[in-house]
Short mmCIF file of C-alpha atoms in Angstrom, two decimals:
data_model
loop_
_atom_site.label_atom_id
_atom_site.label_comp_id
_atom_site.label_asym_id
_atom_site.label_seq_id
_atom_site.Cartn_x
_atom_site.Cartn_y
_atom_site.Cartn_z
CA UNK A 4 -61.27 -49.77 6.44
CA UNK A 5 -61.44 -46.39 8.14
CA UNK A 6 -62.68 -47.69 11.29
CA UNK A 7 -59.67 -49.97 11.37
CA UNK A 8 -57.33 -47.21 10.71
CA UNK A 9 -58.29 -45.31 13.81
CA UNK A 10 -58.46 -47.82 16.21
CA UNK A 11 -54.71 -48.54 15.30
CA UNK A 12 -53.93 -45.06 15.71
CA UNK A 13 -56.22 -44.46 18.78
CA UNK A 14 -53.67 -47.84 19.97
CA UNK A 15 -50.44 -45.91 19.01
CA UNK A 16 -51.54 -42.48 20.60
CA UNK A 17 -52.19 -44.14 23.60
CA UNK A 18 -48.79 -46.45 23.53
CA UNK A 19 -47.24 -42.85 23.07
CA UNK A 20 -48.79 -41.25 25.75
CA UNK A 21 -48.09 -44.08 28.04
CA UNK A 22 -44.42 -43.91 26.74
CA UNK A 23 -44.39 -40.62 27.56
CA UNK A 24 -45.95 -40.63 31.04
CA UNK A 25 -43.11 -43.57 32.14
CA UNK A 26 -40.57 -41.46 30.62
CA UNK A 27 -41.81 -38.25 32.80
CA UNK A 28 -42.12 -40.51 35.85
CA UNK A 29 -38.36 -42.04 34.95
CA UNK A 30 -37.19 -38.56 34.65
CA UNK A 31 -38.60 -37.33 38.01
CA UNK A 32 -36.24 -40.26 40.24
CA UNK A 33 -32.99 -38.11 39.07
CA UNK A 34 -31.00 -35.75 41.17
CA UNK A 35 -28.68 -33.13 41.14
CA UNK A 36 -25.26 -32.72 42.27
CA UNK A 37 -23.93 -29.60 43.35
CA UNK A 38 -20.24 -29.20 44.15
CA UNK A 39 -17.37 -27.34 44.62
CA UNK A 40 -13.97 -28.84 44.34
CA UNK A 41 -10.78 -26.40 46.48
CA UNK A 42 -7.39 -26.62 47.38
CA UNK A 43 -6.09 -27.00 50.89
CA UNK A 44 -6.13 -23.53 51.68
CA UNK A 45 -9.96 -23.53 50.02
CA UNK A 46 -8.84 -21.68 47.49
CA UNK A 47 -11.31 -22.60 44.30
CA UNK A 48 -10.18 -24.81 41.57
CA UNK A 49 -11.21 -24.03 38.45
CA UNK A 50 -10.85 -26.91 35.61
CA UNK A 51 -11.32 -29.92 37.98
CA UNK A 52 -12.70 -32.99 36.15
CA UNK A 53 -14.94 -34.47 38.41
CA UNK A 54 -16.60 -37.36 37.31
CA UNK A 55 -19.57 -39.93 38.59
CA UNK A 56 -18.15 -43.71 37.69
CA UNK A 57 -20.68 -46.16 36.33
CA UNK A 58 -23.24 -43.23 35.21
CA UNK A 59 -20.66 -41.22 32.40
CA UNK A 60 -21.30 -38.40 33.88
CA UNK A 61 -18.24 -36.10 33.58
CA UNK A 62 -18.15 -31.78 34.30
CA UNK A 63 -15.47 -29.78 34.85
CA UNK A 64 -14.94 -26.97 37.02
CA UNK A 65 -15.67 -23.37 36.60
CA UNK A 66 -12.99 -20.80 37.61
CA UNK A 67 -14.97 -20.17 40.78
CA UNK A 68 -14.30 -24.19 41.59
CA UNK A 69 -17.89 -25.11 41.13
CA UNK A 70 -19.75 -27.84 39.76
CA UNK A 71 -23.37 -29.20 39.01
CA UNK A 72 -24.71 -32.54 37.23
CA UNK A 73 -27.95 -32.77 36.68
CA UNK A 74 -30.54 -35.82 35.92
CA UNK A 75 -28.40 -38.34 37.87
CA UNK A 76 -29.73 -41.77 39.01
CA UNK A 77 -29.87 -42.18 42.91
CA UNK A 78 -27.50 -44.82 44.17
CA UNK A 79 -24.02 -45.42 45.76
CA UNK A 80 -21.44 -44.05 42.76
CA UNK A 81 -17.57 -43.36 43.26
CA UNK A 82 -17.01 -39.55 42.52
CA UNK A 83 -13.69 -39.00 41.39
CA UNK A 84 -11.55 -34.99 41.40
CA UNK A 85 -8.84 -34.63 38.97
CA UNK A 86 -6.87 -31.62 38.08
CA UNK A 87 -3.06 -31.34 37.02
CA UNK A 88 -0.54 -30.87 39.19
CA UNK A 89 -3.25 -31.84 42.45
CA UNK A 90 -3.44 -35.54 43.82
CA UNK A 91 -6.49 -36.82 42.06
CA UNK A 92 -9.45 -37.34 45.58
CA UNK A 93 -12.29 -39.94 45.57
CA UNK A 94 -15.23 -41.20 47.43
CA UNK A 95 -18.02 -42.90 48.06
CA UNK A 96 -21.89 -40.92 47.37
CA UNK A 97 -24.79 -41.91 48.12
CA UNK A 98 -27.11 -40.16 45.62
CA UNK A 99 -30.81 -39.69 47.47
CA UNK A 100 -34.10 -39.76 44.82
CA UNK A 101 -35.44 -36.87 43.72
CA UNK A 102 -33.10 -34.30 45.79
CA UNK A 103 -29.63 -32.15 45.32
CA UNK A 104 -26.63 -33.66 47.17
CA UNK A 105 -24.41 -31.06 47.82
CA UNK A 106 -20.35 -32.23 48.24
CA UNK A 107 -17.05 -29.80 48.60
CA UNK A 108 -13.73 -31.56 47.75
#
């Protein structure tokens, strides 16, 4: 009947909206990181591969050394620097809820 129909409905907009509403509150836990990766005479290093184990995030360098990754899970990650002909770096980050760690390699 018609009255059935929109009660299921009225049940999936609201299982939608409440989807939505987790999602939003999900989304606003993540952080950014903000980075820039230099030589040892700080000279910038463009086309770094920096990359946050366990999470797949992976950016690379712009010529001016920096990076940012965005929408990142807080917790304790390794960050790993790569870039031919440079020893590769590492480390431990702790990535804070809701804020923008900042980190210069």
């Amino acid at each position: 009947s018609a009255l059935a129909a929109q009660q299921r409905t009225s049940v999936q907009d609201r299982a939608r909206q409440e989807q939505a509403q987790n999602a939003a509150r999900e989304a606003d836990r993540f952080s950014v990181i903000d980075g820039l990766v230099t030589d040892t005479l700080l000279n910038p290093l463009g086309s770094a591969d920096v990359s946050v184990v366990g999470t797949g995030a992976r950016v690379v360098t712009g010529e001016n050394g920096r990076f940012r990754m965005m929408q990142v899970p807080p917790g304790q990650y390794l960050l790993v620097v790569r870039r031919v002909g440079f020893a590769p770096t590492s480390g431990i980050i702790d990535v804070p809820e809701k804020d923008t760690l900042r980190l210069s390699y």
